[in-house]
Coordinates of C-alpha atoms and ligand atoms in Angstrom, one line a residue:
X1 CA -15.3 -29.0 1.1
X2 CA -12.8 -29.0 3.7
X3 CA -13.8 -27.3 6.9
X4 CA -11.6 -25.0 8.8
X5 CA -11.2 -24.3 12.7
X6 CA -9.6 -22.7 15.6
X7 CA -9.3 -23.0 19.0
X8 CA -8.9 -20.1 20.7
X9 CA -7.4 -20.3 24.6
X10 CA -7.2 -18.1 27.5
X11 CA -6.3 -19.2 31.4
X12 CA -3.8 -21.3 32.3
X13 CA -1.6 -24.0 30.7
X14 CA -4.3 -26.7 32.0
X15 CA -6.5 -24.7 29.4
X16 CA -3.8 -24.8 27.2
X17 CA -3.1 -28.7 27.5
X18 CA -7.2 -28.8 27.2
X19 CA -7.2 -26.8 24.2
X20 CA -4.9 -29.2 22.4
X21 CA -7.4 -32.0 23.1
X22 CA -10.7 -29.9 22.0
X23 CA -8.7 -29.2 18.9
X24 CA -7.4 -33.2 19.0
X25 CA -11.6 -33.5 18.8
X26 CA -11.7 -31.3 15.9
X27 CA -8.9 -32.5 13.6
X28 CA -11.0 -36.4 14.6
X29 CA -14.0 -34.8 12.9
X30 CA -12.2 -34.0 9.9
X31 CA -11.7 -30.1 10.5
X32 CA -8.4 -28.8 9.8
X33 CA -6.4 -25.9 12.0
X34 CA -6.3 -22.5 9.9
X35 CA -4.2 -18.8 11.2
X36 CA -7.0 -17.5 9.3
X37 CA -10.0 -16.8 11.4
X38 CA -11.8 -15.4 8.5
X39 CA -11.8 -18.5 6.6
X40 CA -12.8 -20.9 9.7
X41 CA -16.2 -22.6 9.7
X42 CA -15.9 -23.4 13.1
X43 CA -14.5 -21.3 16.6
X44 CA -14.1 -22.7 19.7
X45 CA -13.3 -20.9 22.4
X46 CA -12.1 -21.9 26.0
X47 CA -12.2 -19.9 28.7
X48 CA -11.0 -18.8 32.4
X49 CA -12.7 -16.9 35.0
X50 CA -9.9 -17.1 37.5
X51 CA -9.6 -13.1 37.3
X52 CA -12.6 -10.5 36.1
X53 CA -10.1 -8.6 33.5
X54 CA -10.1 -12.6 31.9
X55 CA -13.8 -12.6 31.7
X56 CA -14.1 -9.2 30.3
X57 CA -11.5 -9.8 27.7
X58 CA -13.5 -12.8 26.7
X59 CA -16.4 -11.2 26.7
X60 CA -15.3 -9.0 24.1
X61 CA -14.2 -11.1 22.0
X62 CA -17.1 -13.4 21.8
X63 CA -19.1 -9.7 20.7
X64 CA -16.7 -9.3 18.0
X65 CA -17.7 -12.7 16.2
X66 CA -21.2 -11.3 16.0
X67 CA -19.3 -9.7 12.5
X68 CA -18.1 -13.2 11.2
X69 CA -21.5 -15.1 12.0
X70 CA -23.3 -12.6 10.2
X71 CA -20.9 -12.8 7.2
X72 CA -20.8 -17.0 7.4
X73 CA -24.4 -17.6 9.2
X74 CA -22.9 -21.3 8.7
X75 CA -20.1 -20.7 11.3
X76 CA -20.2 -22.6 14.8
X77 CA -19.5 -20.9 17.4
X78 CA -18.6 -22.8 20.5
X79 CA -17.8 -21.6 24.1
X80 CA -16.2 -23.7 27.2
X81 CA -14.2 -24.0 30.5
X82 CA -14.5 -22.3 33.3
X83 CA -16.0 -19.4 32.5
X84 CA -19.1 -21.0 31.4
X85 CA -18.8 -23.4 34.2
X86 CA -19.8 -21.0 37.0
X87 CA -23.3 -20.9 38.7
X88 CA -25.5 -19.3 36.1
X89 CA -23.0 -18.3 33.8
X90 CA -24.2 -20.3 30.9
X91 CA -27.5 -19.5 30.8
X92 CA -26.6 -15.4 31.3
X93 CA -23.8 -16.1 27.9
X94 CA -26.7 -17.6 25.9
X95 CA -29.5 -14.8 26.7
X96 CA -26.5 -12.0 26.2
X97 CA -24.5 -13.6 22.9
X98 CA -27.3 -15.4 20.9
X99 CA -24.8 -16.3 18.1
X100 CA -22.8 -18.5 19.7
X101 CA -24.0 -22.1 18.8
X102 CA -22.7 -24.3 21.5
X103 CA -22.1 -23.1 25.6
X104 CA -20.3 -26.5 27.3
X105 CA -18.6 -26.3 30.7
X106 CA -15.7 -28.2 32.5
X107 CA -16.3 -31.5 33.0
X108 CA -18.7 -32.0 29.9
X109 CA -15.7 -30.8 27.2
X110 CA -15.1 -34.3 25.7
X111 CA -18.4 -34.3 24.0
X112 CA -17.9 -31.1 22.1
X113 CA -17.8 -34.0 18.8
X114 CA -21.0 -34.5 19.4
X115 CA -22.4 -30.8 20.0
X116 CA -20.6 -30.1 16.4
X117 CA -22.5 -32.7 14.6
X118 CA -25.7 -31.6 16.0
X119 CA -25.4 -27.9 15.5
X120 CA -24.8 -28.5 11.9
X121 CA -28.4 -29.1 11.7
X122 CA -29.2 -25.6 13.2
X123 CA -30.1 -25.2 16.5
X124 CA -28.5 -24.6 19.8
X125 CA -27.2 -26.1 22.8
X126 CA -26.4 -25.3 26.6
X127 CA -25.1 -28.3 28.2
X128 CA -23.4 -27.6 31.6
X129 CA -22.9 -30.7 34.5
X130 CA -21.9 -30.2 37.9
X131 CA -20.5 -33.6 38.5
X132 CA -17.1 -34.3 37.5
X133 CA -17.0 -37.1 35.0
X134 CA -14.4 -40.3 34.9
X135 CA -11.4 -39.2 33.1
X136 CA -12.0 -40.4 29.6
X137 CA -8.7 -41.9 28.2
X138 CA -7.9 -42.0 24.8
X139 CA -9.2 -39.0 23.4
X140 CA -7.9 -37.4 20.3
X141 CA -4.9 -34.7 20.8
X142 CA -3.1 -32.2 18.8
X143 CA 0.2 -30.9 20.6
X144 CA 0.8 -27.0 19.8
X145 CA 4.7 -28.1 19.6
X146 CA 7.0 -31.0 18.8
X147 CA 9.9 -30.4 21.6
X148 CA 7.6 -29.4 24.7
X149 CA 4.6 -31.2 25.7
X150 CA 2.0 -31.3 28.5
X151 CA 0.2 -34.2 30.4
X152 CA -2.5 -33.1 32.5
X153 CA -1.7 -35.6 35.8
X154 CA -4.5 -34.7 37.6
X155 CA -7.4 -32.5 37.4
X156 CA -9.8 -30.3 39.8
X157 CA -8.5 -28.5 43.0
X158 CA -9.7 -29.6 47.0
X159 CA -8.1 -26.0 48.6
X160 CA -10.4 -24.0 48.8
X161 CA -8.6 -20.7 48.9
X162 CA -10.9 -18.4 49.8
X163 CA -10.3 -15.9 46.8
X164 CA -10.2 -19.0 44.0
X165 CA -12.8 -19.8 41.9
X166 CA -10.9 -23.1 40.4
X167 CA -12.4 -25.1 42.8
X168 CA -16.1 -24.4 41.7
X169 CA -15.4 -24.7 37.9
X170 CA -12.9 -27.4 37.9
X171 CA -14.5 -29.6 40.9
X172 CA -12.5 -31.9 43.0
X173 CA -9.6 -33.3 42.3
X174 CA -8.7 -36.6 40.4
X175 CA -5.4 -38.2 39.4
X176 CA -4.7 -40.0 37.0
X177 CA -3.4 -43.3 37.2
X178 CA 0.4 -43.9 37.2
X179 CA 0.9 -46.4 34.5
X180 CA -1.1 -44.1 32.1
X181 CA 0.9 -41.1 33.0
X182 CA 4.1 -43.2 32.2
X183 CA 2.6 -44.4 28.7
X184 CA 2.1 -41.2 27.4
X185 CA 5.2 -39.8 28.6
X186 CA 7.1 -42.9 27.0
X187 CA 5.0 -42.5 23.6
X188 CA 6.4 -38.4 24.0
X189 CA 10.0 -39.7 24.5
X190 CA 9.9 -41.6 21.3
X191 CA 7.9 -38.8 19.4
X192 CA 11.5 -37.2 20.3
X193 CA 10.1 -34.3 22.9
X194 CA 12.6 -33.1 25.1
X195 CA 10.7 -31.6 27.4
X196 CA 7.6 -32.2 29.5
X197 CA 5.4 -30.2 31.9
X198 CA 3.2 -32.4 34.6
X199 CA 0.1 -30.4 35.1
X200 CA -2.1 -29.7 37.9
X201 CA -3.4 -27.0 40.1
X202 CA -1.9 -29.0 42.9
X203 CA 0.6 -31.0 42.2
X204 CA 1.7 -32.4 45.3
X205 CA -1.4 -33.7 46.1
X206 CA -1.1 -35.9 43.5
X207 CA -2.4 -39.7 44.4
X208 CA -4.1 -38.6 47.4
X209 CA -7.1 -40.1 45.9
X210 CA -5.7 -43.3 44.8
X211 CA -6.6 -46.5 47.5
X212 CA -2.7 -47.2 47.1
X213 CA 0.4 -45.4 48.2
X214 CA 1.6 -43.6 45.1
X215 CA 2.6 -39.5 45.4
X216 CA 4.0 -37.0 43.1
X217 CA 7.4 -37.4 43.9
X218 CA 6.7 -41.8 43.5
X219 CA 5.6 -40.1 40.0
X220 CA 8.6 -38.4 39.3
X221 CA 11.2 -40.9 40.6
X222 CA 8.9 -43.5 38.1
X223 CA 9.2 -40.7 34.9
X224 CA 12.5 -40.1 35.8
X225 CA 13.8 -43.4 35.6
X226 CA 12.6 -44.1 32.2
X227 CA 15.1 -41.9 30.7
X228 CA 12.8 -40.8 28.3
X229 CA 12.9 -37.2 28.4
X230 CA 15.6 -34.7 29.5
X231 CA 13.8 -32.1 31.6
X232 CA 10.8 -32.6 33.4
X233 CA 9.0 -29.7 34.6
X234 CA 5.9 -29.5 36.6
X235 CA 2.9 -26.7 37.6
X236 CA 1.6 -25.8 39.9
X237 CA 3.5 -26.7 43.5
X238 CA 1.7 -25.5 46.6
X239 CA 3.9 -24.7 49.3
X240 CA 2.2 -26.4 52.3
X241 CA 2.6 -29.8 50.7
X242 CA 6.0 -29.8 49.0
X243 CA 7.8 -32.3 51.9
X244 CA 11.3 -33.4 52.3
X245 CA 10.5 -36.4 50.4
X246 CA 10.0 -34.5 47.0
X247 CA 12.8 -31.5 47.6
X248 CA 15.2 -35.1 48.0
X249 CA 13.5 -36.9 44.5
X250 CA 13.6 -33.6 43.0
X251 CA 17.3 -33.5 43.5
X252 CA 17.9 -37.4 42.4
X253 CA 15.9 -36.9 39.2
X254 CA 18.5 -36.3 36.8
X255 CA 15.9 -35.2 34.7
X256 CA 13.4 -33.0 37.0
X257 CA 14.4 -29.2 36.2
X258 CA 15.6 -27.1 39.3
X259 CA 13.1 -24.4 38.8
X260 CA 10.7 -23.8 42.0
X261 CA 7.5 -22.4 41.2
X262 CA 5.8 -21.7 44.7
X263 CA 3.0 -19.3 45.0
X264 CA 2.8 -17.4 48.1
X265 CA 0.2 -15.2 47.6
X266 CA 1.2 -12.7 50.6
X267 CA 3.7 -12.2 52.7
X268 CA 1.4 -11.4 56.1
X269 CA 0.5 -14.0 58.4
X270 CA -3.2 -12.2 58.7
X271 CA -3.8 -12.5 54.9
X272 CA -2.6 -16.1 54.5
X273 CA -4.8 -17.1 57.4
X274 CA -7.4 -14.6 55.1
X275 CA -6.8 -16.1 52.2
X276 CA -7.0 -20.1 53.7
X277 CA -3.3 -21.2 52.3
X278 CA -2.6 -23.4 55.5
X279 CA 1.0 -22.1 55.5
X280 CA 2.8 -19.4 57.5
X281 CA 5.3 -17.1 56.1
X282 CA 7.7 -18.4 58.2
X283 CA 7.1 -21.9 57.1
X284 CA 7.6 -20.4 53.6
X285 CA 10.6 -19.0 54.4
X286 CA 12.0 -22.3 56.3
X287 CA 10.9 -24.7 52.8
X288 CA 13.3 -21.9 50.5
X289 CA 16.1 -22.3 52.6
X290 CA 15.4 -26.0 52.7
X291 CA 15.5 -25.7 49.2
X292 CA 18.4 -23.3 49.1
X293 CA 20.8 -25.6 50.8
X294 CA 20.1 -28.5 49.1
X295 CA 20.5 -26.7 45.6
X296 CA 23.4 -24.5 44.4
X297 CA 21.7 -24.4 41.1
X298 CA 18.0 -23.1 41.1
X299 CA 15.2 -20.6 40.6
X300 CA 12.8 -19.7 42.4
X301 CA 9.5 -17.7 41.4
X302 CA 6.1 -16.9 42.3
X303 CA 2.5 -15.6 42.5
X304 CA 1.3 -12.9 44.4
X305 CA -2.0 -11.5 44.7
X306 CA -2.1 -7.5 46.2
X307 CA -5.2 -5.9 47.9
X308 CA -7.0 -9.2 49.3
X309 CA -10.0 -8.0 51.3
X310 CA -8.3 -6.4 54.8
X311 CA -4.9 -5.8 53.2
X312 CA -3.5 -3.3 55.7
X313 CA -0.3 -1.0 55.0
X314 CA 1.7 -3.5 57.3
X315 CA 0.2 -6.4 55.5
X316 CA 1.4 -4.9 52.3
X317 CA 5.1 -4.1 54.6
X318 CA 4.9 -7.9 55.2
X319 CA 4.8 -8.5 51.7
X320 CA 7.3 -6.5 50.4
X321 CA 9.8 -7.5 52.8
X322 CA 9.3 -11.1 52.6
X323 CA 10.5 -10.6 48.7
X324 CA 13.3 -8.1 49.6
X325 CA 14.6 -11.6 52.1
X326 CA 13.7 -14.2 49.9
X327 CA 14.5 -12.3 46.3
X328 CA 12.1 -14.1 43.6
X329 CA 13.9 -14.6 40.4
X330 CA 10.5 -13.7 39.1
X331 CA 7.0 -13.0 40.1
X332 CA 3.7 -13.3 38.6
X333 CA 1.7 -10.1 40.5
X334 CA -2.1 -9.7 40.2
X335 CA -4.7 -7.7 41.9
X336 CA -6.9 -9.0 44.1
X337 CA -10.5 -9.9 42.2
X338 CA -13.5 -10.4 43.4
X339 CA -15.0 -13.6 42.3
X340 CA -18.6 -14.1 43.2
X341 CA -19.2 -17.4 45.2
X342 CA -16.1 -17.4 46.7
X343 CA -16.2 -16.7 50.6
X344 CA -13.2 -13.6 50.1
X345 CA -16.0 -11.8 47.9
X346 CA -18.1 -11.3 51.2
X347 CA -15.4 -10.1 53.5
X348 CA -15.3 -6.7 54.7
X349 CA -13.1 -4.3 54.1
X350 CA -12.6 -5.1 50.2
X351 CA -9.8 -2.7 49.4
X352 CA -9.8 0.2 47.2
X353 CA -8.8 -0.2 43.4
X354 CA -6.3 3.0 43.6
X355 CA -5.2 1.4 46.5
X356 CA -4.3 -1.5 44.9
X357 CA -2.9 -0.8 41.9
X358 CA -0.8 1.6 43.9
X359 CA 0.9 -1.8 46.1
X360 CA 1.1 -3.3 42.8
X361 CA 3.0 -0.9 41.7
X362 CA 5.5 -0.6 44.0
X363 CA 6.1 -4.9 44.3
X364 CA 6.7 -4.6 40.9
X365 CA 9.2 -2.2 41.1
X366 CA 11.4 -3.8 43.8
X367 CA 10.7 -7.6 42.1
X368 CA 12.2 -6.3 39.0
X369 CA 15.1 -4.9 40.1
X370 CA 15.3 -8.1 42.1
X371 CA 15.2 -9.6 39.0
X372 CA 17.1 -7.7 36.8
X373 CA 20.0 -8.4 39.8
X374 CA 19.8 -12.0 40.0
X375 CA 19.8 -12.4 36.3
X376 CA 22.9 -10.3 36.0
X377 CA 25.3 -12.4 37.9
X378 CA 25.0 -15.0 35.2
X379 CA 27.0 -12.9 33.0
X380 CA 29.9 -14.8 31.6
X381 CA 28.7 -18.4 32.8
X382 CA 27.6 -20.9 30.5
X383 CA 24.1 -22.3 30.6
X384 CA 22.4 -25.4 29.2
X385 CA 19.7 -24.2 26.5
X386 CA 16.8 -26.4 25.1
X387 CA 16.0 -23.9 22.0
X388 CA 12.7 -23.7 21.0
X389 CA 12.7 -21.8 17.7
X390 CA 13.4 -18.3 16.4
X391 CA 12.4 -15.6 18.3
X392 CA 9.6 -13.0 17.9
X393 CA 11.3 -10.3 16.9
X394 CA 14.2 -11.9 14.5
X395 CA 14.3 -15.1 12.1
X396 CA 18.1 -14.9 13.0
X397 CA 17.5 -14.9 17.0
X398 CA 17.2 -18.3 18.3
X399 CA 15.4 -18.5 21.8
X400 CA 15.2 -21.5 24.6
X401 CA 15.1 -21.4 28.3
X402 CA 17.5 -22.6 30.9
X403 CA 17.0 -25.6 33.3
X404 CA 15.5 -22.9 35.9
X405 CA 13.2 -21.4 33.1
X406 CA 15.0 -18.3 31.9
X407 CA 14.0 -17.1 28.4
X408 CA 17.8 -16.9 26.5
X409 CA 18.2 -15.2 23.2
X410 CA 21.0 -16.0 21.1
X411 CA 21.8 -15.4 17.6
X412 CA 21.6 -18.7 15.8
X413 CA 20.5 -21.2 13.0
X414 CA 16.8 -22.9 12.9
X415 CA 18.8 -26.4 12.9
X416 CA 19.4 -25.7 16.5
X417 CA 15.6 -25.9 17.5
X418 CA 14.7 -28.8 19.4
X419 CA 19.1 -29.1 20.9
X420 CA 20.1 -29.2 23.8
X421 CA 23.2 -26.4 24.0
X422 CA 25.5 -24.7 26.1
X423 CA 25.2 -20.5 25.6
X424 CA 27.4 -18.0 27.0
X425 CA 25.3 -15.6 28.8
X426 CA 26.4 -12.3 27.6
X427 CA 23.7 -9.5 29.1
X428 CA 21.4 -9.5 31.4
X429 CA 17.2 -8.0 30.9
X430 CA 14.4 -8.3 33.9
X431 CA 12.9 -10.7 31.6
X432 CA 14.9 -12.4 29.3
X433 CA 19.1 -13.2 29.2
X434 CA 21.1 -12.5 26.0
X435 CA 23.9 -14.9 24.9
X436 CA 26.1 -16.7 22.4
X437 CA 27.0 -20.0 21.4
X438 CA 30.6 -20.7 21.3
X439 CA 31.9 -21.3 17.7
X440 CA 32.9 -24.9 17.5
X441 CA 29.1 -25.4 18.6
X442 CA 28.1 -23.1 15.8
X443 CA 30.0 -25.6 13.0
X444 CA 28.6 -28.5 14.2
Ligands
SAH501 N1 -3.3 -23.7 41.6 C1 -2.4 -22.7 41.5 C2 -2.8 -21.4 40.9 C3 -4.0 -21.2 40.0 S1 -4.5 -19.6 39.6 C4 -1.8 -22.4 42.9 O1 -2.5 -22.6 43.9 O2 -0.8 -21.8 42.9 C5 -3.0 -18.8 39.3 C6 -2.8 -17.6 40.2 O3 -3.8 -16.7 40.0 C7 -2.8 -17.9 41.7 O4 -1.6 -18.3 42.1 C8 -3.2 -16.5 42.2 O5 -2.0 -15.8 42.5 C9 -4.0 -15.9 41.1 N2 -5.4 -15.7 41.5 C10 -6.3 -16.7 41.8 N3 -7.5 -16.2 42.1 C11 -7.3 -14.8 42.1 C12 -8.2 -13.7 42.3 N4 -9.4 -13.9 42.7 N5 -7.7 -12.5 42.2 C13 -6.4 -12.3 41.8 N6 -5.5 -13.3 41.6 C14 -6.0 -14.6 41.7
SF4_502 FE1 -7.0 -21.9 43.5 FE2 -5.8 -22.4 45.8 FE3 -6.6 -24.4 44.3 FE4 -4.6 -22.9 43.5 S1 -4.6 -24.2 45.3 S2 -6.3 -23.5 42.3 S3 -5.2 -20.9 44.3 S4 -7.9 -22.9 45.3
F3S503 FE1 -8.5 -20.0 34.5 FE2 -9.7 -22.2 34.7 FE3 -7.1 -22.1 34.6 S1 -10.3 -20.4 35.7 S2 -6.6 -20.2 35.5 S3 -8.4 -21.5 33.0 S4 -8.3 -23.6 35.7

């Protein structure tokens, strides 16, 4: 009979990108993908604990497959990544969801072939390590998409921010070695992607653990110079270490997008010092202008985290300013967690949740019209568009993104998916641009 799975993601695109090989591990054991989760005989979930609303949401979904396992006792239930990773948390998720089959963690996730065969005998297994492995090459994958792609180029995180847990559940960090970065991202250039994203929780500490000189912006200028793919992106950037050397390469790389992604996490001196980022804000503020004059062209976004343990009201001030100076062109905004093992959970002065969500708030309101600003002064101009596909809400709506990641909508045909196109921008959302393509573009 043919066996049915899915892989079911939440975190980051690194879980993403790990999802495709966990379900690259599946397809090798002769499972096939179904929508259908009714149907599946097999569920494997991977999983983030990098805030608690994550771990709650997984939670709850892991109960509500108690109802399939009870309709198809034969179903294999499978749980990994960081959630499970953390101190304890495996054993805790096997006393409190007895019908999930298989608990892995992190660094262990390439042997989840060999948990499936032996589950099928009955039984059940908890297998967590705390040491990271060698990077096993090779291993099966199955890409979500056939004009974007991810390559993992390194793995773990050594920053130690005092609020993040992805140093504990990822463990330190590794690169990967050039030459098979450069293979794969050949082998994706003749697959005919036209896009890839470089993926690590530090980027620009890429090759720091390599007995040769080699950094990420040697790795770009190398990528770049095959002239395999058309836009290379890259996730995440961390400000303290983005030097001269890779604002220069990123401007030679014909290829390497100009969209900035640099987290600053707050805008107070106290709180970074808090929060361990190694930066100031007004180094930050000295790298975007860097930035800024070397780049007519660009965008420029964000992470920010409100109501870190000792946020004051000036703190907060701090924060808002900074993105009334530097104006984001977006910003992902979160509330402070608490994440047990991580030194912020013990500081005093943990600040209150209305307080919180009351900052949040009020960022969110002054980043969007930020936003909403910035996006409308590309009314009129033309903007190169890799399309993607339809869009959610219309099978006539074509969507893509610019070189500096903005979401465009335009109406269009489906043979446009995977192109490379200039649109029209023709209004402006906080989120998203609307546009057109011009009609000799539309004919051909
Ligand atoms: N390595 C990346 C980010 C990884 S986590 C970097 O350093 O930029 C993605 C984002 O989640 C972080 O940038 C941070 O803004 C947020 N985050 C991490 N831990 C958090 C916590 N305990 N509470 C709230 N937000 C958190
Ligand atoms: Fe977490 Fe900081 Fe590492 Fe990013 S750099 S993963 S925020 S510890
Ligand atoms: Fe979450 Fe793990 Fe990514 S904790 S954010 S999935 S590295």
């Amino acid at each position: 009979m043919d066996l049915k799975y899915q892989v079911v993601t939440f975190g980051c695109q690194m879980n993403e990108h790990d999802s495709e090989v966990l379900a690259g591990m599946m397809e090798s054991l002769g499972y096939t993908h179904t929508d259908d989760i009714n149907e599946c005989d097999a569920i494997i979930i991977n999983t983030c604990c990098v805030r608690e609303s994550a771990e709650n949401k997984i939670l709850g979904y892991i109960g509500n497959l108690k109802r399939l396992k009870r309709i198809n006792p034969r179903l294999i239930i499978a749980v990994g990544g960081c959630m499970v990773q953390q101190q304890g948390a495996g054993e805790k998720l096997k006393k409190r969801a007895s019908h999930v089959d298989i608990i892995f963690g992190t660094h262990n996730m390439y042997r989840l072939p060999q948990f499936i065969n032996e589950v099928r005998h009955g039984g059940q297994i908890l297998e967590i390590v705390d040491e990271e492995c060698e990077i096993p090459e090779a291993l099966p994958i199955k890409r979500q998409g056939k004009i974007k792609a991810q390559i993992s180029i390194m793995y773990g995180c050594n920053n130690f921010c005092t609020y993040c847990i992805v140093p504990y559940v990822r463990g330190r960090e590794r690169s990967l070695a050039p030459e098979t970065i450069k293979n794969e991202f050949i082998a994706l250039g003749n697959e005919g992607y036209q896009e890839v994203m470089l993926l690590g929780q530090n980027v620009n500490s890429y090759g720091q653990d390599f007995d040769y000189a080699f950094d990420f912006a040697d790795l770009l200028k190398t990528l770049d110079e095959t002239g395999k793919i058309s836009r290379i992106r890259y996730m995440t950037s961390h400000p303290r270490d983005f030097s001269k050397k890779l604002i220069d390469t990123i401007y030679e790389c014909e290829s390497v997008c100009e969209h900035f992604h640099l987290p600053i996490q707050s805008g107070s001196n106290r709180i970074l010092k808090f929060m361990n980022r190694g930066y100031t804000r007004e180094f930050y503020l000295s790298l975007i202008e860097e930035i800024r004059k070397k780049f007519s062209y660009h965008s420029l976004t964000t992470d920010i985290i409100v109501g870190f343990p000792g946020e004051t009201e000036q703190d907060f001030k701090d924060t808002l300013e900074l993105f009334k100076e530097v104006e984001f062109d977006a910003a992902y905004t979160f509330l402070y967690s608490t994440r047990s093992g991580t030194p912020a959970a013990k500081m005093p002065d943990q600040v209150a949740s209305e307080v919180k969500k009351e900052r949040l708030q009020q960022l969110m309101e002054v980043q969007n019209a930020i936003s909403l600003r910035i996006n409308q002064r590309l009314v009129g101009k033309f903007e190169e568009i890799l399309v993607e596909g339809t869009s959610k809400t219309s099978e006539r709506t074509m969507t893509g993104r610019t070189r500096t990641n903005k979401i465009v909508n335009f109406p269009g045909e489906m043979d446009l998916a995977g192109k490379i196109i200039p649109v029209k921008i023709t209004k402006a959302k906080t989120w998203h641009l609307e546009g057109e393509i011009i009609d000799q573009m539309k004919k051909n």
